[in-house]
mmCIF file of N, CA and C in Angstrom:
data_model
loop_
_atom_site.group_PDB
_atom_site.id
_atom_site.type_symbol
_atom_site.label_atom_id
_atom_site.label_comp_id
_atom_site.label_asym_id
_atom_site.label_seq_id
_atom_site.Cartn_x
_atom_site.Cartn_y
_atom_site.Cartn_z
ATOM 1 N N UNK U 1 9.074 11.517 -4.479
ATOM 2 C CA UNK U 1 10.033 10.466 -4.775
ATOM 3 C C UNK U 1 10.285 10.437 -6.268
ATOM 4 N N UNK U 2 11.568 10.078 -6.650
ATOM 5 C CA UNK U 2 11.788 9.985 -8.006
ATOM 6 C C UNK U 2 12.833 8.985 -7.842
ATOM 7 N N UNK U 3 12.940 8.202 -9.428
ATOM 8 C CA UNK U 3 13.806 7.230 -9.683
ATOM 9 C C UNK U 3 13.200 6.280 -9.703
ATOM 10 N N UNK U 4 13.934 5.035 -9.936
ATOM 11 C CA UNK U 4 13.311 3.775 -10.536
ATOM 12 C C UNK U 4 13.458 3.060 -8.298
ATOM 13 N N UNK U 5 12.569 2.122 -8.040
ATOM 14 C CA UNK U 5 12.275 1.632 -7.315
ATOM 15 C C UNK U 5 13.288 0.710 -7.108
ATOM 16 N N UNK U 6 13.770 0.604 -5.802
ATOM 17 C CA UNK U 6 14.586 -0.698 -5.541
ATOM 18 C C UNK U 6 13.665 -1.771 -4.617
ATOM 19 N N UNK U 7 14.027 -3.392 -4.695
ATOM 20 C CA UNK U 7 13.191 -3.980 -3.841
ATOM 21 C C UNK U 7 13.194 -3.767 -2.796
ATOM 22 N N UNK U 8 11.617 -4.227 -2.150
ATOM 23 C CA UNK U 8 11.189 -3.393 -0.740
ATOM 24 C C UNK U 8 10.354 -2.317 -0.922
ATOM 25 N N UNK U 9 10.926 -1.558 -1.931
ATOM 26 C CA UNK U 9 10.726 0.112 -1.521
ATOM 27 C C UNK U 9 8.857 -0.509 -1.914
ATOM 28 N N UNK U 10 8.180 0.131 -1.360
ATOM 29 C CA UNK U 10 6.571 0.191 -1.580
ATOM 30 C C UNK U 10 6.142 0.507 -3.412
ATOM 31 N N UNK U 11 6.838 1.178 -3.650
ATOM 32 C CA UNK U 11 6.328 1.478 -5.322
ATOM 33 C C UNK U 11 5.817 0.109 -6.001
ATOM 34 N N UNK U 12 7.351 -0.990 -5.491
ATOM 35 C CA UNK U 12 7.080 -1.710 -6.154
ATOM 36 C C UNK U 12 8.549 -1.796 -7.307
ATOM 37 N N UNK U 13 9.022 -2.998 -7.916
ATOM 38 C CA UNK U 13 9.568 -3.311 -8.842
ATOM 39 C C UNK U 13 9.186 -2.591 -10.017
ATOM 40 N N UNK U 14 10.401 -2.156 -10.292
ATOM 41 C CA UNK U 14 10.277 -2.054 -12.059
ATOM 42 C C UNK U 14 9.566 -2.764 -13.338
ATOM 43 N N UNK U 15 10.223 -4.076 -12.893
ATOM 44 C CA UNK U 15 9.215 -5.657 -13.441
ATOM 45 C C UNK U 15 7.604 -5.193 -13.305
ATOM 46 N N UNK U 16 7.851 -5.006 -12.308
ATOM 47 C CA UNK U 16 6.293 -5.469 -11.878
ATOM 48 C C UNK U 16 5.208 -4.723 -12.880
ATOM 49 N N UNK U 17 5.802 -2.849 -12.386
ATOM 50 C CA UNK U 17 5.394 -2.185 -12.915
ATOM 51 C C UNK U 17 4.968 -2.241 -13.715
ATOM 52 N N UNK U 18 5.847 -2.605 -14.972
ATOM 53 C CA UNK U 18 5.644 -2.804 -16.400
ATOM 54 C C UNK U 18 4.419 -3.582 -16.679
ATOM 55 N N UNK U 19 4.847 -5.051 -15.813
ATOM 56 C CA UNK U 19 3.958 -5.721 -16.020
ATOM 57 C C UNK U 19 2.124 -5.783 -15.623
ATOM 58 N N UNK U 20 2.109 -4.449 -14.849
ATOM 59 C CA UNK U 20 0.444 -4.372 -14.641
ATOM 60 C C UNK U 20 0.212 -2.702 -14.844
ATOM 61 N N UNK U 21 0.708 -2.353 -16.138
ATOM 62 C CA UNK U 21 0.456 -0.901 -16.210
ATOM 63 C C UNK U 21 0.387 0.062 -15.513
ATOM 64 N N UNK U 22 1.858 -0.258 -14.916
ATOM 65 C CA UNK U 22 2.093 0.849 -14.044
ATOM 66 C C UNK U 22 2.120 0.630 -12.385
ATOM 67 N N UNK U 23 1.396 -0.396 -12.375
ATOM 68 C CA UNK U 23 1.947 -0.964 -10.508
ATOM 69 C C UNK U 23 0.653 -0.330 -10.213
ATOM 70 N N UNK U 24 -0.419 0.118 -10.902
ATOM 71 C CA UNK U 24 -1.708 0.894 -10.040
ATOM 72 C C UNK U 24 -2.488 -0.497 -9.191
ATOM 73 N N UNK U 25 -2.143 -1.865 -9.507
ATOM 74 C CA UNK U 25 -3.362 -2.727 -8.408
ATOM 75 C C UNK U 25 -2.490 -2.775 -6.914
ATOM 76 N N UNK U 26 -0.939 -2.785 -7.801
ATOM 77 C CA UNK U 26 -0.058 -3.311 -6.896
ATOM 78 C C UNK U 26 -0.113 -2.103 -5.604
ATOM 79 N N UNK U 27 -0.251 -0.658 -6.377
ATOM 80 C CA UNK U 27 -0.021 0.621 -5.684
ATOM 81 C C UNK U 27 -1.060 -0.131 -4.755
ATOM 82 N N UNK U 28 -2.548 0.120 -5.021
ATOM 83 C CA UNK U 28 -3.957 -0.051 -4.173
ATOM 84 C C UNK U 28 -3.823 -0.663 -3.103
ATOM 85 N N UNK U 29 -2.985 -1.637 -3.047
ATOM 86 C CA UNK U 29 -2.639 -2.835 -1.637
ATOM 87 C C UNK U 29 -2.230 -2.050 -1.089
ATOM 88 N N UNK U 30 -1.209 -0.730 -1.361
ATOM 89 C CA UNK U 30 -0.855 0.073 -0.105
ATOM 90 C C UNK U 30 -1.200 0.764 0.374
ATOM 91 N N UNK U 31 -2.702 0.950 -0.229
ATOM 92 C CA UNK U 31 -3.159 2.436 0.575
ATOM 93 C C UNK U 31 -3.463 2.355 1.918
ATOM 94 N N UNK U 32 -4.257 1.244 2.000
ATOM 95 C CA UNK U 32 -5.159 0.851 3.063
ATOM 96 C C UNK U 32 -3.795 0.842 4.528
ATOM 97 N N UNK U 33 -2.789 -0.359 4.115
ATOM 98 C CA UNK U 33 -1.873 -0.217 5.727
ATOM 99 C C UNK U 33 -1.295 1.491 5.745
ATOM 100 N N UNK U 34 -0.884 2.093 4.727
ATOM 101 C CA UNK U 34 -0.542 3.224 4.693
ATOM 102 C C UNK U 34 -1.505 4.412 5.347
ATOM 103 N N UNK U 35 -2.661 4.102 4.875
ATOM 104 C CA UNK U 35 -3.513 5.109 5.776
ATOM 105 C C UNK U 35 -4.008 4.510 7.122
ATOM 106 N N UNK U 36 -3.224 3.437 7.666
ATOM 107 C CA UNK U 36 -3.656 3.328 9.102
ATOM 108 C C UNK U 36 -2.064 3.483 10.018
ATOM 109 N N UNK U 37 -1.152 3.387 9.057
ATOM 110 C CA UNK U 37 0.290 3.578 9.707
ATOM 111 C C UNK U 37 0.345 2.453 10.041
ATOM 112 N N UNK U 38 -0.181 1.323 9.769
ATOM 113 C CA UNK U 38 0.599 -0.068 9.936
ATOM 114 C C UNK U 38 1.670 -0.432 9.559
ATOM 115 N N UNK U 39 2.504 -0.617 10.373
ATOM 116 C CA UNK U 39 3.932 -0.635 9.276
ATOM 117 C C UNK U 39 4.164 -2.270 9.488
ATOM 118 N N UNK U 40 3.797 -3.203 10.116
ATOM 119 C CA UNK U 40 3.979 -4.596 10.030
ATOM 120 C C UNK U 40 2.796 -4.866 8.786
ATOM 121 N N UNK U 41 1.801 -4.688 8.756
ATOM 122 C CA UNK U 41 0.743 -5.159 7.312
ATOM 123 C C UNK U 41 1.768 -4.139 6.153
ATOM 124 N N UNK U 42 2.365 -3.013 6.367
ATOM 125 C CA UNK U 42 2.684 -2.844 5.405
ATOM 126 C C UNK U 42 4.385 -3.419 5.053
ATOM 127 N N UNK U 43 4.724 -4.010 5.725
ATOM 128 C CA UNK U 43 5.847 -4.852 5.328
ATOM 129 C C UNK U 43 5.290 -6.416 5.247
ATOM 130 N N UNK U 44 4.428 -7.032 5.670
ATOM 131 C CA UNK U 44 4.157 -8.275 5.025
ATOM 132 C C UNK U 44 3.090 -8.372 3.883
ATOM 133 N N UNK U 45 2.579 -6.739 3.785
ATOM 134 C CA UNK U 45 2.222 -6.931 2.091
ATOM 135 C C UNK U 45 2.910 -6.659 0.903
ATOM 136 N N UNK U 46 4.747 -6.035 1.430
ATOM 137 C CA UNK U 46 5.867 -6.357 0.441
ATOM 138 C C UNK U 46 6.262 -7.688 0.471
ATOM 139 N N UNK U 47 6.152 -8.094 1.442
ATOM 140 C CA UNK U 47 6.457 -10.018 1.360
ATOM 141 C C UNK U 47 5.947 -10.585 0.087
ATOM 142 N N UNK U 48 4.244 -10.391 0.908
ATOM 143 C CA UNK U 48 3.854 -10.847 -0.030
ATOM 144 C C UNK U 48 3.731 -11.067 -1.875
ATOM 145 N N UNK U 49 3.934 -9.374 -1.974
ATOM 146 C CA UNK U 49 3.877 -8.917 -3.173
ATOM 147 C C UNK U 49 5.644 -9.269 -3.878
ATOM 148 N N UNK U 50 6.372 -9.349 -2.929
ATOM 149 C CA UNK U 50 7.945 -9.937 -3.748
ATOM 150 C C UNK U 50 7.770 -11.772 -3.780
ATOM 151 N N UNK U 51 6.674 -12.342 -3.954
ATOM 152 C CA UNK U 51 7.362 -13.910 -4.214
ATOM 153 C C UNK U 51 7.026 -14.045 -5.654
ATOM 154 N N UNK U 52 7.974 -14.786 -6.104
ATOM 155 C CA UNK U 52 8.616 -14.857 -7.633
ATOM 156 C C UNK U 52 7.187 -15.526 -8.123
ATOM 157 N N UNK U 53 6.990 -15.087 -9.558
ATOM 158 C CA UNK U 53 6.152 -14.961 -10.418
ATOM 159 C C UNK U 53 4.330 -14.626 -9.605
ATOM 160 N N UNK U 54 4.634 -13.792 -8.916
ATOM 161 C CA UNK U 54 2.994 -13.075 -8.010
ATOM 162 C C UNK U 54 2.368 -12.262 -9.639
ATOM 163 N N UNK U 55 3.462 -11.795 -10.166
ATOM 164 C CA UNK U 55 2.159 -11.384 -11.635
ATOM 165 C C UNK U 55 2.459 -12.291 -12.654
ATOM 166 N N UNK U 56 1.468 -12.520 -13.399
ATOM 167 C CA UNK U 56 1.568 -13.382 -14.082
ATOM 168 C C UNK U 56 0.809 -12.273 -15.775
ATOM 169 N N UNK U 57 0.958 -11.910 -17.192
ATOM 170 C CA UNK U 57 0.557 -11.180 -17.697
ATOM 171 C C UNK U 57 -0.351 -11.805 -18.615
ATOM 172 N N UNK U 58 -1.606 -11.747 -18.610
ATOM 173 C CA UNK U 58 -1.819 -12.946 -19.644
ATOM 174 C C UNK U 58 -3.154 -11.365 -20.487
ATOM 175 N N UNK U 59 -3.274 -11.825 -21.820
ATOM 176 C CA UNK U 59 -3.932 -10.957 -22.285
ATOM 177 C C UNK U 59 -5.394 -11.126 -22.317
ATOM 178 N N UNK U 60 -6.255 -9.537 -23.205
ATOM 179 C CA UNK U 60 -7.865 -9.771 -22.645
ATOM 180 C C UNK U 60 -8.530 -10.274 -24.163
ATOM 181 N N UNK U 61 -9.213 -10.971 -24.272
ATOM 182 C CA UNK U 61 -10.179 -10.818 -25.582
ATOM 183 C C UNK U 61 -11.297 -9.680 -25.687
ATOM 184 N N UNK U 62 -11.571 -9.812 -27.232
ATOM 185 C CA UNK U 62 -12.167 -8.501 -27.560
ATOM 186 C C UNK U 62 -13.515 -8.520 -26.802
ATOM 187 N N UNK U 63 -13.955 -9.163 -26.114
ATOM 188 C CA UNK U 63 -15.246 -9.642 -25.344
ATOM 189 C C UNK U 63 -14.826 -8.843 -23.652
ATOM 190 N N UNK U 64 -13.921 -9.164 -23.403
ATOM 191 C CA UNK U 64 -13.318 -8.789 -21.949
ATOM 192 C C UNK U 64 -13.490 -7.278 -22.055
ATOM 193 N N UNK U 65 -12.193 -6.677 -23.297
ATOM 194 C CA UNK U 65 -12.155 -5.405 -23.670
ATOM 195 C C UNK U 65 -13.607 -4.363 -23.606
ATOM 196 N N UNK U 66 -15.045 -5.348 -24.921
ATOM 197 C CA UNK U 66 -16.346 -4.537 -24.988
ATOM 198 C C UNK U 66 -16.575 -4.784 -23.181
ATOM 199 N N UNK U 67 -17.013 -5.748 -22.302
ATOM 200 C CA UNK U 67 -17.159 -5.784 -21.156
ATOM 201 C C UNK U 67 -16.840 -4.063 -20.124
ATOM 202 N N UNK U 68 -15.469 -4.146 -20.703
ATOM 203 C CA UNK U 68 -15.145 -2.668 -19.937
ATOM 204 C C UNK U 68 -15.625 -1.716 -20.130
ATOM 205 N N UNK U 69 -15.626 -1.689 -21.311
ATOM 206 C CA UNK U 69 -15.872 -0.157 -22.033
ATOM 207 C C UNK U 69 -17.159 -0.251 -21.418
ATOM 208 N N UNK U 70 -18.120 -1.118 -21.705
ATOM 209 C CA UNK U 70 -19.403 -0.995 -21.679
ATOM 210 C C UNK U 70 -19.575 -0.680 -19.934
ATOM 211 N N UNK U 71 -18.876 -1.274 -19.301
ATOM 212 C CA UNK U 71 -19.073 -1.073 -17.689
ATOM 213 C C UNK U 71 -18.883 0.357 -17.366
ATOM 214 N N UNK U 72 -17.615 0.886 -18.422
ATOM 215 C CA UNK U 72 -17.162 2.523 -17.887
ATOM 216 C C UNK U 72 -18.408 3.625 -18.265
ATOM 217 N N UNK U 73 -19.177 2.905 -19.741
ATOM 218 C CA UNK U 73 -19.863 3.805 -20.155
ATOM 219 C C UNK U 73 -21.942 3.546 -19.446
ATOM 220 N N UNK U 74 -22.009 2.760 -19.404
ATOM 221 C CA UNK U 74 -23.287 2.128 -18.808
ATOM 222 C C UNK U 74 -23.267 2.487 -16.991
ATOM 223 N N UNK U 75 -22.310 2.220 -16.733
ATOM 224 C CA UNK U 75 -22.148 1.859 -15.096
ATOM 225 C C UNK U 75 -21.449 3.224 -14.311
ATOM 226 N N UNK U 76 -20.425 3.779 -15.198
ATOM 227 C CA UNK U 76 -19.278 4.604 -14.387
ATOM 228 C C UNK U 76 -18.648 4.246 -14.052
ATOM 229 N N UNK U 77 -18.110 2.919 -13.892
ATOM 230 C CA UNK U 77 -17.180 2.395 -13.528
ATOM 231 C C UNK U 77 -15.673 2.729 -14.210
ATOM 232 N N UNK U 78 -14.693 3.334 -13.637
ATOM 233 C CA UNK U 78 -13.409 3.414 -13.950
ATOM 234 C C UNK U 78 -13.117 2.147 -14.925
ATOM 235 N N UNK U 79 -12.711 2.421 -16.227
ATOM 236 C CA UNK U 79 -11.882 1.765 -17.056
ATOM 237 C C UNK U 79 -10.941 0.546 -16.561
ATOM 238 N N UNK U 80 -10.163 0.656 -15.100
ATOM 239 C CA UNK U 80 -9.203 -0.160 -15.070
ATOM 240 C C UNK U 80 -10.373 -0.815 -13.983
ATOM 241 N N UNK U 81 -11.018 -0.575 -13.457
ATOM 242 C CA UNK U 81 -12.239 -1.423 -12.480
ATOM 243 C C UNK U 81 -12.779 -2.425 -13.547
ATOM 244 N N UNK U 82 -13.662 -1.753 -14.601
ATOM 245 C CA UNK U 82 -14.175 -2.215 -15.225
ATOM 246 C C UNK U 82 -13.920 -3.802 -15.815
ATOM 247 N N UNK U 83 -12.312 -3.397 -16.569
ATOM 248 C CA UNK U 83 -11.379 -4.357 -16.768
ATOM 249 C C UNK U 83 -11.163 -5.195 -15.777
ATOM 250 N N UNK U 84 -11.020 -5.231 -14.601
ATOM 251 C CA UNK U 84 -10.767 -6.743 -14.075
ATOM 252 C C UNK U 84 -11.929 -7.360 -13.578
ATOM 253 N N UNK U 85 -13.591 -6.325 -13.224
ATOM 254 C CA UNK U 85 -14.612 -7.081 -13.667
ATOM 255 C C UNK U 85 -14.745 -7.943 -14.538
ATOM 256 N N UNK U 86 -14.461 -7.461 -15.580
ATOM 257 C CA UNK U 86 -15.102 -8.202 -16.810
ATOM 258 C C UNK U 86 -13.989 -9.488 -17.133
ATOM 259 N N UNK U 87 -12.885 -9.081 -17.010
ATOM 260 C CA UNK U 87 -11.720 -10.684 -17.215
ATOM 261 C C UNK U 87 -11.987 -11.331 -16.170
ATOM 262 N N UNK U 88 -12.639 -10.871 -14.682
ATOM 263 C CA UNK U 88 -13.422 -12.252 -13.500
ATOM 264 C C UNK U 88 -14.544 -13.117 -14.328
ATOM 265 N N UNK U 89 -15.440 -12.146 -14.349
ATOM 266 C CA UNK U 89 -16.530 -12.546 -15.450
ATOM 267 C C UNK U 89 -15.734 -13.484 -16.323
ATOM 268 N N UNK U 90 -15.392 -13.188 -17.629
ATOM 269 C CA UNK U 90 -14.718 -13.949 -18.306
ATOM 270 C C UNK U 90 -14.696 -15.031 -18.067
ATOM 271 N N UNK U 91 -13.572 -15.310 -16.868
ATOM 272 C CA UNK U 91 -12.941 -16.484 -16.503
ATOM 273 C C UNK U 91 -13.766 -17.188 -15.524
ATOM 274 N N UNK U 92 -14.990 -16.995 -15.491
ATOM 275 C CA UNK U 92 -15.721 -17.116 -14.008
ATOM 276 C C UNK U 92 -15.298 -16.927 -13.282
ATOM 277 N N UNK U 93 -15.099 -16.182 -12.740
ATOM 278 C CA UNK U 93 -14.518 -15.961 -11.083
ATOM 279 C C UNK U 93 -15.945 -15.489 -10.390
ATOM 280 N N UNK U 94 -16.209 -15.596 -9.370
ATOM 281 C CA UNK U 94 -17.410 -15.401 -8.473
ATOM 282 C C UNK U 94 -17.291 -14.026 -8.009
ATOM 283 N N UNK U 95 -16.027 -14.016 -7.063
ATOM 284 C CA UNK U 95 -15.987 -12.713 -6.620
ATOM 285 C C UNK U 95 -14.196 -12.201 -6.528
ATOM 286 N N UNK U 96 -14.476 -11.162 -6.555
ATOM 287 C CA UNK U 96 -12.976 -10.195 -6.356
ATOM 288 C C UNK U 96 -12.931 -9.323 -4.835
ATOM 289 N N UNK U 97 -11.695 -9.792 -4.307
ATOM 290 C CA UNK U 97 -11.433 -9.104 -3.277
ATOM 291 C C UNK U 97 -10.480 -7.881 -2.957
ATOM 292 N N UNK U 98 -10.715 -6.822 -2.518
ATOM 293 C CA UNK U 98 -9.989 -5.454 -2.921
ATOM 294 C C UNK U 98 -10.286 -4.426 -1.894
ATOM 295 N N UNK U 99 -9.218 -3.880 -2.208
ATOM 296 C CA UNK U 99 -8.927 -2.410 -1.103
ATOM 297 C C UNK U 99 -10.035 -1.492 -1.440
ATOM 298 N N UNK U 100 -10.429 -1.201 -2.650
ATOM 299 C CA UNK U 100 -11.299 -0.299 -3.180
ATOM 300 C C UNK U 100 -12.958 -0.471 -3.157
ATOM 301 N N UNK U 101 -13.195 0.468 -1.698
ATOM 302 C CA UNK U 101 -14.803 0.348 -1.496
ATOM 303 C C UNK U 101 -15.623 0.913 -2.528
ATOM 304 N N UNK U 102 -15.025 1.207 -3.831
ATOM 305 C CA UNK U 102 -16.141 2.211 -4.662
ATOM 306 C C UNK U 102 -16.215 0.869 -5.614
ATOM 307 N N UNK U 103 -15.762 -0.209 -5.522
ATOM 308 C CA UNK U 103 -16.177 -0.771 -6.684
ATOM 309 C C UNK U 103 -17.188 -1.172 -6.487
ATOM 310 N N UNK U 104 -17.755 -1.827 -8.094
ATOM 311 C CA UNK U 104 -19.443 -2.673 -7.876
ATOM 312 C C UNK U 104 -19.290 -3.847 -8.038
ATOM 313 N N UNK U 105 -20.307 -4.325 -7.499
ATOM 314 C CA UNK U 105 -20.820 -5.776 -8.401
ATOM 315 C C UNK U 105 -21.514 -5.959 -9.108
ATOM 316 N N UNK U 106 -21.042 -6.653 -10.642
ATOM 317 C CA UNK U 106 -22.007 -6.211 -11.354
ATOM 318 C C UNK U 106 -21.321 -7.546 -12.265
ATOM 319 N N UNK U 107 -21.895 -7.898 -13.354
ATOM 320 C CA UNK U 107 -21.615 -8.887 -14.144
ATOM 321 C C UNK U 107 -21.127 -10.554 -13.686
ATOM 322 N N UNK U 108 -22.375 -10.685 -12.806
ATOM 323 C CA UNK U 108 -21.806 -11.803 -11.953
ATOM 324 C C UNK U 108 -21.070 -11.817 -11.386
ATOM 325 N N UNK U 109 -20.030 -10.774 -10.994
ATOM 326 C CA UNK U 109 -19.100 -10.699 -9.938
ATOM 327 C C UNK U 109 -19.049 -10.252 -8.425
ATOM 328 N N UNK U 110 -18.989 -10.880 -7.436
ATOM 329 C CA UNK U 110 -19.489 -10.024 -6.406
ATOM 330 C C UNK U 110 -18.086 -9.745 -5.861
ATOM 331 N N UNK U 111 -17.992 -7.988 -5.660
ATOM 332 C CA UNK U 111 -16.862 -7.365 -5.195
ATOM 333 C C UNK U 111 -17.160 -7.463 -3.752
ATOM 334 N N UNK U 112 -15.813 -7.844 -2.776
ATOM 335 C CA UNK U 112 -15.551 -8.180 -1.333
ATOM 336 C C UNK U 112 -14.990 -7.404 -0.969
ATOM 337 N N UNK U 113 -15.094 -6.265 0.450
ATOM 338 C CA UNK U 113 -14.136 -5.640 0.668
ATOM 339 C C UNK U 113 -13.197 -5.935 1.469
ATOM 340 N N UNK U 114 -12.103 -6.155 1.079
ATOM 341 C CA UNK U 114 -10.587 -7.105 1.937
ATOM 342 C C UNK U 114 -11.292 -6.330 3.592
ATOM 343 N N UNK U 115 -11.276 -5.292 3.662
ATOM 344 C CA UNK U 115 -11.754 -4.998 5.313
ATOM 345 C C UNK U 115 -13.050 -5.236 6.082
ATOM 346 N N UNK U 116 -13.806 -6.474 5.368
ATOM 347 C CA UNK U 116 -15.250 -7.259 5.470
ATOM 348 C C UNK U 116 -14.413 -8.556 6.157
ATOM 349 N N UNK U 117 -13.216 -8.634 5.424
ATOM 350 C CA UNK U 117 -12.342 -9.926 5.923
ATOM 351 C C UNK U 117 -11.595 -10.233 6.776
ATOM 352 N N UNK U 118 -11.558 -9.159 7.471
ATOM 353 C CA UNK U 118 -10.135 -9.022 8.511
ATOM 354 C C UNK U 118 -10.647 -8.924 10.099
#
């Protein structure tokens, strides 16, 4: 596929894109109905993902930032994992819920796997 995304299409908005470096959390929501051929979960997780202001961009402090690094380099944890560990942490958040079974829990955060939930 090439070209800029129209709404609907799964990529995702242009907006959006921009706004979460690239659409990679937004991408992640699709793997999961995509690799089961759900095509109703995968049209009511474009629903979901098109209601007006669903991202919101707010920035990290230099505390959030060391958090990552230190998770990518201590832990292995992927850089962009790392990062929304550590801004849960941050903000207290308890736990994060996600498509991605490789993540950890680690920094007071306990990672949920959305398919523990369903």
């Amino acid at each position: 596929m090439s070209g800029r995304a129209t709404p609907g299409d799964p990529r995702g908005s242009g907006q959006r894109e921009s706004e979460d470096a690239g659409g990679k959390s937004e991408l992640r929501r699709f793997i999961e109905p995509y690799r089961r051929g759900d095509s109703l979960l995968i049209r009511s997780t474009r629903e979901f993902l098109a209601q007006p202001r669903f991202v919101d961009v707010v920035g990290h402090s230099q505390e959030v930032w060391d958090d990552a690094a230190m998770l990518r380099e201590r832990a292995g944890i992927p850089l962009i994992d790392g990062l929304y560990i550590a801004y849960a942490s941050y903000v207290r958040c308890s736990a994060l819920i996600t498509n991605d079974n490789r993540m950890k829990s680690v920094l007071g955060v306990e990672v949920i796997a959305l398919s523990s939930l369903l």
